[in-house]
Short mmCIF file of C-alpha atoms and ligand atoms in Angstrom, two decimals:
data_model
loop_
_atom_site.label_atom_id
_atom_site.label_comp_id
_atom_site.label_asym_id
_atom_site.label_seq_id
_atom_site.Cartn_x
_atom_site.Cartn_y
_atom_site.Cartn_z
CA MET A 217 2.86 -28.56 -20.91
CA ASN A 218 5.68 -29.82 -18.69
CA LYS A 219 5.69 -29.03 -15.02
CA GLY A 220 8.29 -26.33 -14.42
CA HIS A 221 7.89 -24.83 -17.86
CA LYS A 222 4.73 -22.84 -17.50
CA LYS A 223 4.74 -19.07 -17.58
CA LEU A 224 2.68 -16.72 -15.46
CA HIS A 225 2.11 -13.05 -16.25
CA ILE A 226 0.59 -11.07 -13.41
CA LYS A 227 -0.52 -7.47 -13.67
CA THR A 228 -1.16 -5.65 -10.41
CA PHE A 229 -3.40 -2.61 -10.00
CA GLY A 230 -3.93 -0.47 -6.91
CA CYS A 231 -2.51 -0.56 -3.44
CA GLN A 232 0.46 -2.18 -1.68
CA MET A 233 -1.89 -4.81 -0.35
CA ASN A 234 -2.40 -5.98 -3.92
CA VAL A 235 1.35 -5.97 -4.57
CA TYR A 236 1.70 -8.22 -1.53
CA ASP A 237 -1.17 -10.45 -2.64
CA SER A 238 0.37 -10.77 -6.12
CA GLU A 239 3.68 -11.90 -4.62
CA ARG A 240 1.82 -14.49 -2.55
CA MET A 241 0.01 -15.80 -5.67
CA VAL A 242 3.33 -16.13 -7.52
CA GLU A 243 4.65 -18.18 -4.61
CA ALA A 244 1.49 -20.29 -4.42
CA LEU A 245 1.78 -21.12 -8.12
CA ALA A 246 5.50 -21.95 -8.12
CA PRO A 247 4.96 -25.56 -6.95
CA ALA A 248 2.59 -26.03 -9.90
CA GLY A 249 5.50 -25.14 -12.17
CA TYR A 250 4.74 -21.48 -12.94
CA ASP A 251 7.58 -18.99 -13.48
CA VAL A 252 6.89 -15.29 -13.86
CA THR A 253 7.22 -13.62 -17.25
CA GLU A 254 7.05 -9.92 -18.01
CA ALA A 255 5.61 -10.66 -21.46
CA MET A 256 1.90 -11.37 -21.59
CA ASP A 257 2.31 -13.06 -24.98
CA ASP A 258 4.55 -15.73 -23.41
CA ALA A 259 2.16 -16.51 -20.58
CA ASP A 260 0.19 -19.72 -20.15
CA LEU A 261 -1.62 -18.05 -17.27
CA VAL A 262 -2.49 -14.35 -17.08
CA ILE A 263 -3.67 -12.93 -13.75
CA LEU A 264 -5.06 -9.41 -13.40
CA ASN A 265 -4.98 -8.46 -9.73
CA THR A 266 -7.48 -5.63 -9.66
CA CYS A 267 -8.40 -2.59 -7.56
CA HIS A 268 -11.89 -1.21 -7.12
CA ILE A 269 -11.26 1.85 -5.06
CA ARG A 270 -11.58 4.63 -7.59
CA GLU A 271 -12.98 5.68 -10.92
CA LYS A 272 -14.07 3.29 -13.61
CA ALA A 273 -12.32 0.37 -11.97
CA ALA A 274 -14.42 -2.34 -13.59
CA GLU A 275 -14.28 -0.66 -17.01
CA LYS A 276 -10.49 -0.52 -16.82
CA VAL A 277 -10.39 -4.24 -16.08
CA TYR A 278 -12.71 -5.06 -18.98
CA SER A 279 -10.60 -2.97 -21.32
CA GLU A 280 -7.43 -4.71 -20.05
CA LEU A 281 -9.22 -8.00 -20.71
CA GLY A 282 -9.57 -6.85 -24.34
CA ARG A 283 -5.78 -6.72 -24.50
CA VAL A 284 -5.54 -10.16 -22.89
CA ARG A 285 -8.03 -11.50 -25.45
CA ARG A 286 -5.87 -10.27 -28.35
CA SER A 287 -2.80 -11.89 -26.78
CA LYS A 288 -4.74 -15.13 -26.25
CA GLU A 289 -5.86 -15.13 -29.89
CA ALA A 290 -2.29 -14.58 -31.11
CA ARG A 291 -1.08 -17.45 -28.93
CA LYS A 292 -3.84 -19.70 -30.20
CA VAL A 293 -2.59 -19.21 -33.76
CA ARG A 294 0.79 -20.46 -32.49
CA GLY A 295 -0.89 -23.49 -30.91
CA SER A 296 -0.68 -22.35 -27.26
CA GLY A 297 -3.48 -21.87 -24.78
CA THR A 298 -3.89 -19.07 -22.22
CA MET A 299 -5.75 -19.35 -18.96
CA VAL A 300 -7.08 -16.04 -17.61
CA ALA A 301 -7.76 -15.24 -13.96
CA VAL A 302 -9.09 -12.00 -12.50
CA ALA A 303 -8.25 -11.53 -8.82
CA GLY A 304 -8.68 -8.74 -6.26
CA CYS A 305 -11.43 -6.28 -5.46
CA VAL A 306 -13.04 -5.91 -8.90
CA ALA A 307 -13.27 -9.71 -9.03
CA GLN A 308 -14.93 -9.64 -5.63
CA ALA A 309 -17.41 -6.96 -6.69
CA GLU A 310 -18.23 -8.41 -10.12
CA GLY A 311 -18.27 -12.13 -9.30
CA GLU A 312 -20.52 -14.13 -11.66
CA GLU A 313 -21.16 -10.98 -13.68
CA MET A 314 -17.58 -11.10 -14.93
CA ILE A 315 -17.88 -14.70 -16.10
CA ALA A 316 -21.01 -13.71 -18.04
CA ARG A 317 -19.57 -10.54 -19.52
CA ALA A 318 -16.04 -11.67 -20.37
CA PRO A 319 -15.97 -15.08 -22.08
CA ILE A 320 -12.16 -15.29 -21.93
CA VAL A 321 -12.09 -15.24 -18.12
CA ASP A 322 -11.59 -18.70 -16.60
CA ILE A 323 -11.25 -17.78 -12.92
CA VAL A 324 -12.69 -14.97 -10.80
CA VAL A 325 -11.13 -14.93 -7.35
CA GLY A 326 -11.70 -12.41 -4.57
CA PRO A 327 -8.92 -11.12 -2.30
CA GLN A 328 -9.89 -13.38 0.59
CA SER A 329 -9.75 -16.54 -1.48
CA LEU A 330 -6.50 -16.10 -3.32
CA HIS A 331 -4.79 -18.83 -1.29
CA ARG A 332 -6.93 -21.16 -3.39
CA ILE A 333 -5.41 -19.89 -6.64
CA ALA A 334 -3.32 -23.04 -7.31
CA ASP A 335 -6.36 -25.30 -6.76
CA LEU A 336 -8.52 -23.09 -8.93
CA VAL A 337 -5.96 -23.13 -11.74
CA ALA A 338 -5.73 -26.93 -11.52
CA LYS A 339 -9.52 -27.22 -11.67
CA ALA A 340 -9.83 -24.73 -14.51
CA GLU A 341 -7.43 -26.81 -16.58
CA SER A 342 -10.33 -29.17 -17.22
CA GLY A 343 -12.23 -26.32 -18.85
CA GLU A 344 -14.43 -25.38 -15.88
CA ARG A 345 -14.98 -21.66 -15.27
CA LEU A 346 -14.82 -20.79 -11.58
CA VAL A 347 -15.93 -17.99 -9.28
CA GLU A 348 -14.53 -17.89 -5.74
CA THR A 349 -15.61 -14.87 -3.71
CA GLU A 350 -16.16 -16.16 -0.19
CA PHE A 351 -14.62 -14.50 2.87
CA PRO A 352 -12.81 -17.31 4.70
CA VAL A 353 -10.07 -14.89 5.76
CA ASP A 354 -8.79 -16.89 8.70
CA GLU A 355 -7.81 -19.69 6.32
CA LYS A 356 -6.04 -17.45 3.89
CA PHE A 357 -2.82 -16.63 5.69
CA ALA A 358 -2.41 -20.11 7.11
CA ALA A 359 -2.76 -21.58 3.63
CA LEU A 360 -0.37 -19.22 1.88
CA PRO A 361 3.12 -20.59 1.35
CA GLN A 362 6.11 -19.13 3.15
CA ARG A 363 7.93 -16.56 1.14
CA ALA A 364 10.64 -17.80 -1.16
CA SER A 365 14.03 -16.46 -0.08
CA GLY A 366 15.33 -16.02 -3.62
CA LYS A 367 14.77 -12.32 -4.27
CA ARG A 368 16.46 -10.73 -1.27
CA PRO A 369 14.74 -7.38 -1.08
CA VAL A 370 15.97 -4.91 1.52
CA SER A 371 12.52 -3.60 2.30
CA ALA A 372 9.46 -5.84 2.48
CA PHE A 373 5.75 -5.54 3.11
CA VAL A 374 3.90 -7.77 5.55
CA THR A 375 0.12 -7.81 5.68
CA VAL A 376 -0.95 -7.86 9.32
CA GLN A 377 -4.56 -6.80 9.02
CA GLU A 378 -7.23 -6.84 6.35
CA GLY A 379 -10.68 -5.46 5.85
CA CYS A 380 -12.36 -2.52 7.51
CA ASP A 381 -15.33 -1.87 9.82
CA LYS A 382 -15.35 1.92 9.45
CA PHE A 383 -17.77 2.23 6.52
CA CYS A 384 -16.75 5.64 5.24
CA THR A 385 -19.63 6.43 2.90
CA PHE A 386 -17.42 6.79 -0.20
CA CYS A 387 -15.46 3.58 0.22
CA VAL A 388 -15.86 0.06 -1.17
CA VAL A 389 -13.26 -1.57 1.06
CA PRO A 390 -15.69 -2.85 3.75
CA TYR A 391 -17.63 -4.54 0.94
CA THR A 392 -14.76 -5.92 -1.14
CA ARG A 393 -12.28 -6.81 1.60
CA GLY A 394 -14.82 -7.59 4.28
CA ALA A 395 -14.73 -7.11 8.05
CA GLU A 396 -11.59 -6.30 10.02
CA TYR A 397 -9.36 -9.26 10.58
CA SER A 398 -5.95 -9.32 12.31
CA ARG A 399 -3.35 -12.04 11.87
CA SER A 400 -1.89 -13.53 15.01
CA ALA A 401 1.30 -11.94 16.35
CA SER A 402 3.22 -15.21 16.28
CA GLU A 403 2.47 -15.69 12.58
CA ILE A 404 3.65 -12.14 11.83
CA ILE A 405 6.78 -12.47 14.00
CA ALA A 406 7.68 -15.72 12.23
CA GLU A 407 7.23 -14.06 8.85
CA VAL A 408 9.36 -11.06 9.83
CA GLU A 409 12.09 -13.31 11.26
CA ARG A 410 12.12 -15.29 8.05
CA LEU A 411 12.37 -12.09 6.02
CA ALA A 412 15.20 -10.86 8.24
CA SER A 413 17.09 -14.09 7.63
CA THR A 414 16.99 -13.40 3.87
CA GLY A 415 18.48 -9.92 4.22
CA VAL A 416 15.41 -7.75 4.75
CA ARG A 417 16.21 -4.70 6.91
CA GLU A 418 12.93 -2.79 6.77
CA VAL A 419 9.35 -4.00 7.14
CA THR A 420 6.19 -2.08 6.39
CA LEU A 421 3.15 -3.54 8.09
CA LEU A 422 0.12 -3.37 5.84
CA GLY A 423 -3.57 -3.22 6.53
CA GLN A 424 -6.58 -1.34 5.17
CA ASN A 425 -6.95 -0.01 8.69
CA VAL A 426 -3.66 -1.17 10.16
CA ASN A 427 -3.74 0.78 13.39
CA ALA A 428 -6.98 -0.99 14.33
CA TYR A 429 -4.81 -4.13 14.58
CA HIS A 430 -5.97 -6.37 17.43
CA GLY A 431 -4.42 -9.79 16.90
CA VAL A 432 -3.82 -12.61 19.33
CA GLY A 433 -0.48 -11.94 21.04
CA GLU A 434 2.23 -14.44 21.92
CA ASP A 435 0.87 -14.51 25.46
CA GLY A 436 -2.70 -15.18 24.36
CA THR A 437 -3.93 -11.65 25.11
CA THR A 438 -5.02 -9.23 22.39
CA TRP A 439 -2.14 -7.10 21.13
CA SER A 440 -2.45 -3.62 19.69
CA LEU A 441 -0.34 -2.42 16.78
CA ALA A 442 2.02 -0.65 19.21
CA ARG A 443 2.54 -3.87 21.16
CA LEU A 444 3.21 -5.77 17.93
CA LEU A 445 5.70 -3.15 16.72
CA ARG A 446 7.55 -3.24 20.05
CA ARG A 447 7.93 -6.99 19.72
CA LEU A 448 9.05 -6.79 16.09
CA ALA A 449 11.68 -4.23 17.09
CA GLU A 450 13.35 -7.08 18.99
CA VAL A 451 14.23 -8.82 15.71
CA PRO A 452 17.90 -7.75 15.52
CA ALA A 453 18.34 -7.50 11.72
CA ILE A 454 15.23 -5.36 11.32
CA ALA A 455 16.49 -1.79 11.44
CA ARG A 456 13.41 0.07 10.28
CA MET A 457 9.65 -0.35 10.71
CA ARG A 458 6.72 1.45 9.11
CA PHE A 459 3.00 0.83 8.87
CA THR A 460 0.20 1.90 6.57
CA THR A 461 -2.65 2.89 6.32
CA SER A 462 -4.21 4.29 9.45
CA HIS A 463 -7.47 5.80 10.61
CA PRO A 464 -7.32 8.86 12.92
CA ARG A 465 -9.77 7.26 15.36
CA ASP A 466 -7.44 4.33 15.96
CA MET A 467 -4.28 6.31 16.82
CA ASP A 468 -4.01 5.30 20.48
CA ASP A 469 -1.65 6.89 23.04
CA ASP A 470 0.70 3.95 22.98
CA LEU A 471 1.16 4.14 19.23
CA ILE A 472 1.71 7.90 19.35
CA ALA A 473 4.29 7.50 22.12
CA LEU A 474 6.10 4.83 20.11
CA PHE A 475 7.08 7.43 17.51
CA GLY A 476 9.07 9.12 20.27
CA ASN A 477 10.56 6.11 22.03
CA GLU A 478 11.14 3.34 19.49
CA GLU A 479 14.00 4.33 17.26
CA LYS A 480 13.29 1.56 14.73
CA LEU A 481 9.88 3.08 14.03
CA MET A 482 10.52 5.56 11.22
CA PRO A 483 9.27 9.13 11.51
CA TYR A 484 6.67 8.81 8.76
CA LEU A 485 2.94 8.44 9.16
CA HIS A 486 0.24 8.13 6.53
CA LEU A 487 -2.95 9.37 8.13
CA PRO A 488 -5.80 10.21 5.74
CA PHE A 489 -8.04 13.14 6.69
CA GLN A 490 -10.14 13.16 3.48
CA ALA A 491 -11.78 16.60 3.98
CA GLY A 492 -11.40 19.77 6.03
CA SER A 493 -15.08 20.57 6.53
CA ASP A 494 -16.89 19.03 9.49
CA ARG A 495 -20.12 18.83 7.54
CA ILE A 496 -18.45 16.80 4.79
CA LEU A 497 -16.52 14.69 7.31
CA ALA A 498 -19.84 13.81 8.99
CA ALA A 499 -21.43 12.97 5.62
CA MET A 500 -18.41 10.78 4.90
CA ASN A 501 -18.93 9.00 8.25
CA ARG A 502 -15.29 9.65 9.13
CA LYS A 503 -16.01 9.74 12.88
CA HIS A 504 -13.71 12.74 13.49
CA THR A 505 -13.84 16.50 13.02
CA ALA A 506 -11.18 18.68 11.42
CA ASP A 507 -10.24 20.03 14.82
CA GLU A 508 -9.87 16.54 16.31
CA TYR A 509 -7.59 15.61 13.44
CA GLU A 510 -5.48 18.70 14.00
CA ARG A 511 -5.19 18.09 17.77
CA LEU A 512 -4.14 14.53 16.98
CA ILE A 513 -1.39 15.76 14.67
CA GLU A 514 -0.22 18.11 17.44
CA ARG A 515 0.12 15.16 19.83
CA ILE A 516 1.98 13.10 17.23
CA ARG A 517 4.34 16.01 16.53
CA ALA A 518 4.90 16.47 20.25
CA ALA A 519 6.08 12.83 20.39
CA ARG A 520 8.19 13.10 17.24
CA PRO A 521 8.70 16.71 16.08
CA ASP A 522 10.41 15.85 12.78
CA ILE A 523 7.76 13.36 11.65
CA ALA A 524 6.85 13.37 7.94
CA LEU A 525 3.10 13.35 7.58
CA SER A 526 1.29 11.94 4.62
CA THR A 527 -2.43 11.96 3.90
CA ASP A 528 -5.29 11.18 1.53
CA ILE A 529 -7.80 13.84 0.50
CA ILE A 530 -10.98 13.61 -1.58
CA VAL A 531 -12.44 16.60 -3.41
CA GLY A 532 -15.98 16.88 -4.68
CA PHE A 533 -17.78 14.63 -2.23
CA PRO A 534 -21.57 15.11 -2.76
CA GLY A 535 -22.69 18.45 -1.35
CA GLU A 536 -19.16 19.92 -1.07
CA THR A 537 -19.43 23.70 -1.45
CA ASP A 538 -16.65 26.15 -2.30
CA ALA A 539 -16.48 27.01 1.41
CA ASP A 540 -16.11 23.32 2.35
CA PHE A 541 -13.32 22.98 -0.20
CA GLN A 542 -11.61 26.08 1.24
CA ASP A 543 -11.63 24.36 4.64
CA THR A 544 -9.74 21.43 3.07
CA LEU A 545 -7.18 23.78 1.50
CA VAL A 546 -6.65 25.70 4.72
CA LEU A 547 -6.24 22.59 6.87
CA ALA A 548 -3.84 20.95 4.42
CA LYS A 549 -1.76 24.11 4.26
CA ARG A 550 -1.60 24.56 8.01
CA LEU A 551 -0.51 20.98 8.63
CA GLY A 552 2.23 21.05 5.97
CA PHE A 553 2.18 17.52 4.59
CA ALA A 554 5.41 15.92 3.40
CA GLN A 555 3.37 13.75 1.04
CA ALA A 556 -0.27 13.62 0.00
CA PHE A 557 -2.53 11.66 -2.30
CA SER A 558 -5.60 13.47 -3.56
CA PHE A 559 -8.53 12.22 -5.57
CA LYS A 560 -11.72 13.36 -7.23
CA TYR A 561 -14.69 11.75 -5.53
CA SER A 562 -15.93 8.84 -7.57
CA ALA A 563 -19.32 7.32 -6.79
CA ARG A 564 -18.74 3.65 -6.09
CA PRO A 565 -21.80 1.50 -6.76
CA GLY A 566 -23.27 0.10 -3.56
CA THR A 567 -21.74 2.71 -1.23
CA PRO A 568 -24.02 5.21 0.59
CA GLY A 569 -22.22 8.17 -1.03
CA ALA A 570 -23.30 7.06 -4.50
CA SER A 571 -26.98 7.68 -3.77
CA LEU A 572 -26.55 11.10 -2.12
CA ASP A 573 -28.09 14.17 -3.74
CA ARG A 574 -25.96 17.07 -4.94
CA GLN A 575 -23.27 15.10 -6.72
CA ILE A 576 -20.56 17.52 -7.87
CA SER A 577 -19.90 18.08 -11.55
CA GLU A 578 -16.77 16.64 -13.14
CA MET A 579 -15.63 20.14 -14.08
CA VAL A 580 -15.78 21.44 -10.52
CA LYS A 581 -14.04 18.32 -9.17
CA LYS A 582 -11.29 18.70 -11.74
CA GLU A 583 -10.74 22.33 -10.91
CA ARG A 584 -10.66 21.71 -7.14
CA LEU A 585 -8.27 18.82 -7.53
CA SER A 586 -5.90 20.91 -9.60
CA ILE A 587 -5.89 23.76 -7.04
CA LEU A 588 -5.35 21.31 -4.18
CA GLN A 589 -2.60 19.40 -5.92
CA THR A 590 -0.68 22.58 -6.71
CA GLN A 591 -0.75 23.48 -3.04
CA LEU A 592 0.17 19.96 -1.87
CA GLU A 593 3.05 19.80 -4.30
CA LYS A 594 4.41 23.07 -2.90
CA SER A 595 4.22 21.71 0.58
CA ARG A 596 5.98 18.47 -0.41
CA ARG A 597 8.78 20.38 -2.14
CA GLU A 598 9.23 22.55 0.95
CA PHE A 599 9.57 19.47 3.13
CA ASP A 600 12.16 18.00 0.74
CA ARG A 601 14.09 21.26 0.47
CA ALA A 602 14.39 21.43 4.26
CA MET A 603 16.56 18.29 4.05
CA VAL A 604 19.30 20.10 2.11
CA GLY A 605 22.33 20.59 4.34
CA ARG A 606 21.23 17.91 6.78
CA ARG A 607 23.01 14.63 7.51
CA ILE A 608 20.54 11.76 7.54
CA PRO A 609 20.73 7.98 7.80
CA VAL A 610 19.89 6.27 4.50
CA LEU A 611 19.01 2.61 4.06
CA PHE A 612 20.40 1.52 0.69
CA GLU A 613 18.05 -0.63 -1.34
CA GLY A 614 19.55 -0.98 -4.79
CA LYS A 615 21.42 0.50 -7.71
CA GLY A 616 20.65 4.04 -8.83
CA ARG A 617 19.61 5.20 -12.26
CA LYS A 618 23.11 6.21 -13.35
CA PRO A 619 26.22 3.98 -13.38
CA GLY A 620 28.07 4.06 -10.07
CA GLN A 621 25.00 5.36 -8.29
CA ILE A 622 23.15 3.69 -5.43
CA ALA A 623 19.65 4.41 -4.19
CA GLY A 624 18.13 4.32 -0.76
CA ARG A 625 15.48 5.89 1.43
CA SER A 626 15.63 8.54 4.10
CA PRO A 627 13.78 7.93 7.38
CA TYR A 628 11.07 10.17 5.87
CA LEU A 629 10.65 7.80 2.91
CA GLN A 630 12.29 10.12 0.38
CA PRO A 631 14.34 8.38 -2.33
CA VAL A 632 18.03 9.35 -1.99
CA TYR A 633 20.62 8.93 -4.75
CA LEU A 634 24.38 9.16 -4.47
CA ASP A 635 27.62 7.77 -5.85
CA GLY A 636 28.65 4.75 -3.84
CA SER A 637 29.51 1.10 -3.78
CA GLU A 638 26.86 -1.57 -4.30
CA ARG A 639 28.29 -3.20 -1.19
CA LEU A 640 26.29 -0.66 0.76
CA ILE A 641 22.98 -2.21 -0.33
CA GLY A 642 21.24 -3.53 2.75
CA HIS A 643 23.13 -1.13 5.04
CA ILE A 644 22.42 2.20 6.64
CA ALA A 645 24.91 5.04 6.37
CA GLU A 646 24.89 8.76 7.08
CA VAL A 647 24.47 10.90 3.98
CA ASP A 648 24.92 14.64 3.58
CA ILE A 649 22.01 15.91 1.51
CA LEU A 650 23.16 18.33 -1.19
CA ALA A 651 20.04 18.91 -3.29
CA ALA A 652 16.33 18.23 -3.53
CA GLY A 653 15.03 17.37 -7.01
CA PRO A 654 11.38 17.05 -8.03
CA ASN A 655 11.05 13.50 -6.69
CA SER A 656 14.23 12.64 -4.85
CA LEU A 657 17.20 13.87 -2.86
CA THR A 658 20.85 13.64 -3.82
CA GLY A 659 23.77 13.58 -1.45
CA VAL A 660 27.27 12.39 -0.64
CA MET A 661 28.46 9.88 1.86
CA ASN A 662 29.87 11.97 4.63
CA ALA A 663 33.63 12.30 4.42
CA GLY A 664 34.49 10.17 7.45
CA LEU A 665 32.31 7.25 6.27
CA GLU A 666 30.53 7.33 9.54
CA TRP A 667 28.66 4.05 9.55
CA HIS A 668 25.56 3.58 11.57
CA GLU A 669 26.57 -0.04 11.86
CA PRO A 670 29.67 -2.06 10.96
CA ILE A 671 29.74 -3.59 7.49
CA ARG A 672 29.55 -7.32 7.88
CA ALA A 673 32.90 -9.03 7.51
CA ALA A 674 31.50 -11.13 4.67
CA ILE A 675 31.32 -8.25 2.23
N1 LIG B 966 -13.57 8.31 -4.53
C1 LIG B 966 -12.40 8.97 -4.43
N2 LIG B 966 -11.40 8.58 -3.62
C2 LIG B 966 -11.60 7.49 -2.88
N3 LIG B 966 -10.80 6.87 -1.98
C3 LIG B 966 -11.45 5.80 -1.52
N4 LIG B 966 -12.66 5.69 -2.09
C4 LIG B 966 -12.79 6.73 -2.92
C5 LIG B 966 -13.80 7.20 -3.79
N5 LIG B 966 -14.96 6.57 -3.88
C6 LIG B 966 -9.49 7.37 -1.59
C7 LIG B 966 -9.47 7.77 -0.12
C8 LIG B 966 -8.69 6.66 0.51
C9 LIG B 966 -7.75 6.28 -0.61
C10 LIG B 966 -7.10 4.95 -0.47
O1 LIG B 966 -8.54 6.34 -1.76
O2 LIG B 966 -8.82 9.00 0.02
O3 LIG B 966 -8.02 7.05 1.70
FE1 LIG B 967 -12.36 2.78 3.41
FE2 LIG B 967 -10.31 3.54 4.97
FE3 LIG B 967 -12.83 4.39 5.49
FE4 LIG B 967 -12.14 1.83 5.90
S1 LIG B 967 -11.32 3.65 6.99
S2 LIG B 967 -14.03 2.58 4.94
S3 LIG B 967 -10.72 1.47 4.21
S4 LIG B 967 -11.55 4.88 3.67
#
């Protein structure tokens, strides 16, 4: 196969961190001649970038591998080979087991070793099957290539922190992603400046526990997330900043205050609370009570009254009674989330929660989830409906679904659609919101075309 003519198909499961990791793998493989293809059947190399966080993760990967096997067999008939790599958290958790169980897998690579993907692929070309699941995290970012500037997204993700030391009893992250690690501020600033020079206007800082960020600052001292965000706000082309995902215990005063005094920090915060009952929160090892969470939200709202709050909630943790579940419903209702992600508890092998007594039946979990989701959906729709009649700044990111339409995001992360010129992509303009649909807002550019910023002369 000629260099420059190889095809890579990458399928990403799970969180934004994996989306980011997949992009980095694509970039790492470009020098070896790999171009991305959407069609698995055209691919010389198939990578599954996997997620282990919830239900039947490993089984889903093995069943996806069945599909890959059929594609590989079809290609073989046509005289082409397919290399198969499994990356991410399932790879980390399964390791050698995956090589034994799935004969078509050539490479198993954990999230902290993916900077080695090009080397591993080169080695595997000689027929060797490889497992790489070490945790040399400090090497990873240094070894990853700089982002290619070809794609020009308006909004980009930047991983600033990985791993977690919190050990919530339901969660695999401390085992699959390892201990907390923060990249240095100068590395992050350089990456954001580079992104800005390619047209990026919004950055979302990523980390499994991002607000625990404690990286080496430009001055050699340890910087908090708030300090890092303040510095990134100095990058002129960056108009908007966000970060996800946070732990309530790591919301320090500085970070809370930043929502009120740094206008580039968008009024949106994802802050999981997981359960409304103190007994369940203690069993989950969340290190906060329901009341502490609520007081925290009060302080955040005092700093930024219009903030959109988002959360994660688990139903059916072992031992959860109807009364415990009611506590979750009541707290969620009182706090009025703009967005929420809710899950049935799923026992993850190796986590303390998996060996607890009084596991909850699937039927009860299903019923509780459905009740909770109905309530959360109501609350989300209310938040969206409250936008109607308001004039809000929208950052335009691309074309809309219909001809002549463009799409952007409100400060509160809601998708906004309206008729407008594609020249607006990459810019922020004030939009009058006319309606709230099930998943997005629609509006019109306000009559006077009141720009938040001048359109660059070039366009
Ligand atoms: N079961 C159900 N939900 C889980 N989450 C993490 N682990 C589990 C599990 N074992 C949820 C949490 C977390 C989100 C990313 O996924 O709510 O915040
Ligand atoms: Fe998992 Fe988040 Fe808890 Fe860390 S803080 S163990 S990532 S749920």
